[in-house]
mmCIF file of C-alpha atoms and ligand atoms in Angstrom:
data_model
loop_
_atom_site.group_PDB
_atom_site.id
_atom_site.type_symbol
_atom_site.label_atom_id
_atom_site.label_comp_id
_atom_site.label_asym_id
_atom_site.label_seq_id
_atom_site.Cartn_x
_atom_site.Cartn_y
_atom_site.Cartn_z
ATOM 1 C CA MET A 1 80.360 42.135 15.368
ATOM 2 C CA ILE A 2 83.088 42.178 17.799
ATOM 3 C CA ILE A 3 82.793 39.127 20.566
ATOM 4 C CA ALA A 4 85.196 39.354 23.231
ATOM 5 C CA VAL A 5 85.564 36.338 25.195
ATOM 6 C CA ASP A 6 87.493 36.649 28.408
ATOM 7 C CA GLY A 7 87.771 34.211 31.518
ATOM 8 C CA PRO A 8 90.094 32.005 33.477
ATOM 9 C CA ALA A 9 92.005 29.156 31.934
ATOM 10 C CA ALA A 10 90.033 26.030 31.062
ATOM 11 C CA SER A 11 87.007 27.710 31.771
ATOM 12 C CA GLY A 12 85.840 26.511 28.036
ATOM 13 C CA LYS A 13 86.349 30.135 26.619
ATOM 14 C CA GLY A 14 88.825 28.873 23.725
ATOM 15 C CA SER A 15 86.276 26.285 22.284
ATOM 16 C CA LEU A 16 83.716 28.709 22.672
ATOM 17 C CA ALA A 17 85.552 31.310 20.746
ATOM 18 C CA LYS A 18 86.335 28.661 17.947
ATOM 19 C CA ARG A 19 82.946 27.669 17.583
ATOM 20 C CA LEU A 20 81.475 31.327 17.701
ATOM 21 C CA SER A 21 83.989 32.397 14.840
ATOM 22 C CA ALA A 22 82.754 29.178 12.518
ATOM 23 C CA HIS A 23 79.347 30.198 13.380
ATOM 24 C CA TYR A 24 79.544 33.879 12.499
ATOM 25 C CA HIS A 25 82.619 33.427 9.854
ATOM 26 C CA LEU A 26 84.613 35.954 11.941
ATOM 27 C CA PRO A 27 88.339 35.680 12.204
ATOM 28 C CA HIS A 28 89.506 34.406 15.719
ATOM 29 C CA LEU A 29 92.454 35.417 17.692
ATOM 30 C CA ASP A 30 93.423 33.537 20.810
ATOM 31 C CA THR A 31 95.614 36.018 22.573
ATOM 32 C CA GLY A 32 96.863 33.500 25.283
ATOM 33 C CA LEU A 33 99.010 32.463 22.039
ATOM 34 C CA LEU A 34 100.601 35.978 21.961
ATOM 35 C CA TYR A 35 102.001 35.571 25.633
ATOM 36 C CA ARG A 36 103.066 31.762 25.101
ATOM 37 C CA ALA A 37 104.955 32.840 22.128
ATOM 38 C CA VAL A 38 107.061 35.715 23.778
ATOM 39 C CA GLY A 39 107.512 33.243 26.953
ATOM 40 C CA GLN A 40 108.520 30.567 24.683
ATOM 41 C CA ARG A 41 110.978 32.771 22.739
ATOM 42 C CA LEU A 42 112.440 34.143 26.209
ATOM 43 C CA LEU A 43 113.033 30.308 26.903
ATOM 44 C CA LEU A 44 114.314 29.403 23.643
ATOM 45 C CA GLU A 45 116.845 32.703 24.126
ATOM 46 C CA GLY A 46 118.156 30.789 26.932
ATOM 47 C CA ARG A 47 116.876 33.850 29.081
ATOM 48 C CA SER A 48 115.348 33.826 32.570
ATOM 49 C CA LEU A 49 111.824 34.122 33.052
ATOM 50 C CA THR A 50 112.289 36.809 35.601
ATOM 51 C CA ASP A 51 114.438 38.907 32.839
ATOM 52 C CA THR A 52 112.207 41.500 32.250
ATOM 53 C CA GLU A 53 114.030 43.691 29.796
ATOM 54 C CA ALA A 54 114.614 40.426 27.397
ATOM 55 C CA ALA A 55 110.579 39.885 27.571
ATOM 56 C CA ILE A 56 109.752 43.533 26.735
ATOM 57 C CA SER A 57 112.178 43.442 23.939
ATOM 58 C CA ILE A 58 111.005 40.268 22.647
ATOM 59 C CA ALA A 59 107.398 41.483 22.668
ATOM 60 C CA GLN A 60 108.363 44.756 20.816
ATOM 61 C CA SER A 61 109.649 42.399 18.101
ATOM 62 C CA PHE A 62 106.499 40.215 18.143
ATOM 63 C CA VAL A 63 105.691 38.850 14.456
ATOM 64 C CA PRO A 64 102.646 36.847 13.676
ATOM 65 C CA GLU A 65 104.455 33.984 12.318
ATOM 66 C CA TRP A 66 105.540 32.954 15.960
ATOM 67 C CA LEU A 67 101.791 32.042 16.362
ATOM 68 C CA ASN A 68 102.571 28.879 14.040
ATOM 69 C CA HIS A 69 105.149 27.614 16.523
ATOM 70 C CA PRO A 70 104.185 23.848 17.310
ATOM 71 C CA ASN A 71 104.611 23.721 20.900
ATOM 72 C CA LEU A 72 102.792 26.839 22.217
ATOM 73 C CA ARG A 73 99.834 24.942 23.844
ATOM 74 C CA SER A 74 102.408 22.864 26.010
ATOM 75 C CA ARG A 75 102.512 23.148 29.824
ATOM 76 C CA GLU A 76 105.828 24.844 29.360
ATOM 77 C CA ALA A 77 104.840 27.618 27.324
ATOM 78 C CA GLY A 78 101.645 28.075 29.359
ATOM 79 C CA LYS A 79 103.943 28.671 32.383
ATOM 80 C CA ALA A 80 106.140 30.997 30.402
ATOM 81 C CA ALA A 81 103.281 33.023 29.379
ATOM 82 C CA THR A 82 102.077 33.585 32.773
ATOM 83 C CA ALA A 83 105.581 34.726 33.789
ATOM 84 C CA VAL A 84 105.697 37.372 31.005
ATOM 85 C CA ALA A 85 102.084 38.501 30.974
ATOM 86 C CA ILE A 86 102.486 40.220 34.355
ATOM 87 C CA ILE A 87 105.100 42.625 33.023
ATOM 88 C CA PRO A 88 103.258 45.848 31.945
ATOM 89 C CA GLY A 89 105.942 46.762 29.347
ATOM 90 C CA VAL A 90 105.040 43.194 27.644
ATOM 91 C CA ARG A 91 101.434 43.850 27.674
ATOM 92 C CA LYS A 92 101.786 47.522 26.247
ATOM 93 C CA ALA A 93 103.875 45.938 23.216
ATOM 94 C CA LEU A 94 101.097 43.213 22.110
ATOM 95 C CA LYS A 95 98.354 45.466 22.846
ATOM 96 C CA ASP A 96 98.481 47.286 19.399
ATOM 97 C CA PHE A 97 98.710 43.836 17.399
ATOM 98 C CA GLN A 98 95.219 42.975 19.500
ATOM 99 C CA ILE A 99 93.696 46.250 18.680
ATOM 100 C CA ALA A 100 94.383 46.043 14.952
ATOM 101 C CA PHE A 101 92.929 42.334 14.840
ATOM 102 C CA THR A 102 89.498 44.074 15.999
ATOM 103 C CA ARG A 103 89.648 46.251 13.279
ATOM 104 C CA ASN A 104 88.897 43.367 10.597
ATOM 105 C CA PRO A 105 85.539 45.162 8.582
ATOM 106 C CA ASN A 106 83.288 42.278 9.747
ATOM 107 C CA GLY A 107 84.411 42.283 13.204
ATOM 108 C CA ALA A 108 86.195 39.215 15.139
ATOM 109 C CA VAL A 109 86.084 37.041 18.022
ATOM 110 C CA ILE A 110 88.905 37.585 20.421
ATOM 111 C CA ASP A 111 89.553 35.681 23.738
ATOM 112 C CA GLY A 112 91.507 36.171 26.585
ATOM 113 C CA ARG A 113 91.441 37.890 29.901
ATOM 114 C CA ASP A 114 91.487 41.483 29.259
ATOM 115 C CA ILE A 115 89.423 41.926 25.992
ATOM 116 C CA GLY A 116 86.299 43.398 26.963
ATOM 117 C CA THR A 117 88.090 45.941 28.925
ATOM 118 C CA VAL A 118 91.457 46.644 27.681
ATOM 119 C CA ILE A 119 91.747 45.621 24.013
ATOM 120 C CA ALA A 120 88.033 46.158 22.785
ATOM 121 C CA PRO A 121 85.987 47.988 25.379
ATOM 122 C CA HIS A 122 83.741 49.084 22.525
ATOM 123 C CA ALA A 123 82.922 45.176 21.554
ATOM 124 C CA HIS A 124 79.238 44.297 20.902
ATOM 125 C CA VAL A 125 79.502 41.272 23.025
ATOM 126 C CA LYS A 126 81.478 40.784 25.991
ATOM 127 C CA LEU A 127 81.373 37.440 27.501
ATOM 128 C CA TRP A 128 82.813 36.234 30.830
ATOM 129 C CA VAL A 129 83.256 32.374 30.669
ATOM 130 C CA THR A 130 84.007 30.608 34.030
ATOM 131 C CA ALA A 131 83.500 27.400 35.822
ATOM 132 C CA ASP A 132 84.118 25.920 39.213
ATOM 133 C CA PRO A 133 87.812 25.214 39.590
ATOM 134 C CA HIS A 134 87.278 21.607 40.171
ATOM 135 C CA ILE A 135 85.403 21.025 36.945
ATOM 136 C CA ARG A 136 87.968 23.078 35.136
ATOM 137 C CA ALA A 137 90.685 20.915 36.416
ATOM 138 C CA ASN A 138 88.669 17.791 35.646
ATOM 139 C CA ARG A 139 88.119 18.774 32.131
ATOM 140 C CA ARG A 140 91.964 19.742 31.606
ATOM 141 C CA TYR A 141 92.833 16.384 32.911
ATOM 142 C CA ARG A 142 90.646 14.247 30.613
ATOM 143 C CA GLU A 143 91.871 16.337 27.754
ATOM 144 C CA LEU A 144 95.639 15.579 28.486
ATOM 145 C CA VAL A 145 94.754 11.940 29.118
ATOM 146 C CA ALA A 146 93.219 11.684 26.132
ATOM 147 C CA LYS A 147 96.346 13.155 24.284
ATOM 148 C CA GLY A 148 98.374 10.372 26.126
ATOM 149 C CA GLN A 149 99.759 12.518 28.525
ATOM 150 C CA ASP A 150 100.575 11.288 32.128
ATOM 151 C CA VAL A 151 99.207 14.073 34.733
ATOM 152 C CA SER A 152 97.330 13.718 37.782
ATOM 153 C CA GLU A 153 94.086 15.761 38.494
ATOM 154 C CA ALA A 154 95.546 17.355 41.612
ATOM 155 C CA ASP A 155 98.294 18.943 39.907
ATOM 156 C CA ILE A 156 96.222 20.551 37.280
ATOM 157 C CA LEU A 157 94.285 21.605 40.145
ATOM 158 C CA SER A 158 96.940 23.449 42.073
ATOM 159 C CA ASP A 159 98.591 24.622 38.540
ATOM 160 C CA LEU A 160 95.184 26.368 37.868
ATOM 161 C CA ALA A 161 95.166 27.947 41.258
ATOM 162 C CA ALA A 162 98.578 29.423 40.685
ATOM 163 C CA ARG A 163 97.568 30.554 37.169
ATOM 164 C CA ASP A 164 94.476 31.945 38.917
ATOM 165 C CA ALA A 165 96.249 34.008 41.187
ATOM 166 C CA ASN A 166 99.133 35.160 38.927
ATOM 167 C CA ASP A 167 96.450 36.199 36.485
ATOM 168 C CA ALA A 168 94.142 38.008 38.851
ATOM 169 C CA PRO A 169 95.410 41.692 38.273
ATOM 170 C CA ASN A 170 94.999 41.319 34.468
ATOM 171 C CA MET A 171 91.673 39.208 34.530
ATOM 172 C CA ILE A 172 89.121 42.040 34.739
ATOM 173 C CA MET A 173 85.506 41.478 33.970
ATOM 174 C CA ALA A 174 83.828 44.336 32.141
ATOM 175 C CA ASP A 175 80.605 45.773 33.956
ATOM 176 C CA ASP A 176 78.645 44.954 30.850
ATOM 177 C CA ALA A 177 79.961 41.436 30.500
ATOM 178 C CA PHE A 178 77.564 38.402 30.150
ATOM 179 C CA ILE A 179 78.433 35.998 32.757
ATOM 180 C CA VAL A 180 78.595 32.147 31.479
ATOM 181 C CA ASP A 181 79.159 29.683 34.116
ATOM 182 C CA THR A 182 79.689 26.486 32.257
ATOM 183 C CA SER A 183 80.130 24.070 35.549
ATOM 184 C CA PRO A 184 76.760 22.654 34.823
ATOM 185 C CA MET A 185 76.664 22.680 30.924
ATOM 186 C CA SER A 186 77.817 20.397 27.960
ATOM 187 C CA LEU A 187 79.962 22.378 25.447
ATOM 188 C CA GLU A 188 76.630 22.398 23.420
ATOM 189 C CA GLN A 189 74.604 23.813 26.096
ATOM 190 C CA ALA A 190 77.212 26.394 26.703
ATOM 191 C CA PHE A 191 77.429 27.184 23.022
ATOM 192 C CA ALA A 192 73.396 27.572 22.445
ATOM 193 C CA ARG A 193 73.631 29.958 25.381
ATOM 194 C CA VAL A 194 76.428 32.268 23.965
ATOM 195 C CA VAL A 195 74.971 32.277 20.524
ATOM 196 C CA GLU A 196 71.805 33.173 22.241
ATOM 197 C CA ILE A 197 73.627 36.050 24.046
ATOM 198 C CA CYS A 198 75.351 37.324 20.717
ATOM 199 C CA GLU A 199 71.919 37.165 18.413
ATOM 200 C CA ASN A 200 70.443 39.791 21.131
ATOM 201 C CA ARG A 201 73.564 41.819 20.889
ATOM 202 C CA LYS A 202 74.288 41.862 17.017
ATOM 203 C CA PRO A 203 75.155 45.238 15.707
ATOM 204 C CA ASN A 204 71.804 46.037 13.852
ATOM 205 C CA GLN A 205 69.901 45.004 16.902
ATOM 206 C CA THR A 206 71.657 47.107 19.351
ATOM 207 C CA GLN A 207 70.008 50.329 20.326
ATOM 208 C CA PRO A 208 71.945 53.740 19.675
ATOM 209 C CA HIS A 209 73.619 55.029 22.511
HETATM 210 O O1 C5P B 301 94.333 31.540 27.650
HETATM 211 P P1 C5P B 301 95.846 30.917 27.770
HETATM 212 O O2 C5P B 301 96.114 29.829 28.819
HETATM 213 O O3 C5P B 301 96.619 30.262 26.450
HETATM 214 O O4 C5P B 301 97.020 31.923 28.166
HETATM 215 C C1 C5P B 301 98.191 31.862 28.880
HETATM 216 C C2 C5P B 301 98.723 32.976 29.897
HETATM 217 O O5 C5P B 301 98.771 34.064 29.063
HETATM 218 C C3 C5P B 301 97.407 33.098 30.613
HETATM 219 O O6 C5P B 301 97.829 32.303 31.817
HETATM 220 C C4 C5P B 301 97.570 34.757 31.267
HETATM 221 O O7 C5P B 301 98.863 34.831 31.900
HETATM 222 C C5 C5P B 301 98.361 35.206 29.892
HETATM 223 N N1 C5P B 301 97.287 35.967 29.181
HETATM 224 C C6 C5P B 301 96.947 37.450 29.613
HETATM 225 N N2 C5P B 301 96.315 38.137 28.658
HETATM 226 C C7 C5P B 301 95.309 37.507 27.712
HETATM 227 C C8 C5P B 301 95.684 36.093 27.309
HETATM 228 C C9 C5P B 301 96.444 35.434 27.996
HETATM 229 O O8 C5P B 301 97.615 37.726 30.545
HETATM 230 N N3 C5P B 301 94.569 38.283 27.102
#
């Protein structure tokens, strides 16, 4: 079973994807990390985030080992990811790696922005996980405060709005995606809902086309 989990930043898609991967014993790829790795390397090489040629050449030399870098989830890497993700040559260079991941014989859980449309349009389950921007900002705020970071909720809200605007061209909901608005839900409730959707869409229960 291939499960595509798309949606905006801080919608809860990452946590749901991780739990789905454990529940169904399927490998999980967080594709945001690929863009973060490319953006971070651009910074490490001392390049500007607008250096399109350098970003494409870094993306073309991407190796999975880069995903183990400890700072990939930092705010700085997130901003760099957003900058390189709008470059078509970068998206193209990272595409094959993502497609190869979906070819695992038992399937995969893969989360991002364009998985159900560009990377795995054949996925058995396509989830579009979303939430009200204020709720997303509040969740992210509490997460960062719990990690001891000194942040303001208003700054996080404006960061998210900027990321949404920047990501919009590549954040594409598939026509056959199930929308899961996690605004009124706890993680437990959202997980129960996505498992219910997956159970109904399991390959052996899918009607032949
Ligand atoms: O999901 P995450 O916040 O880690 O993603 C970081 C950035 O990478 C996003 O803001 C987006 O610009 C980009 N991204 C993307 N397509 C994906 C995954 C992430 O454009 N499939």
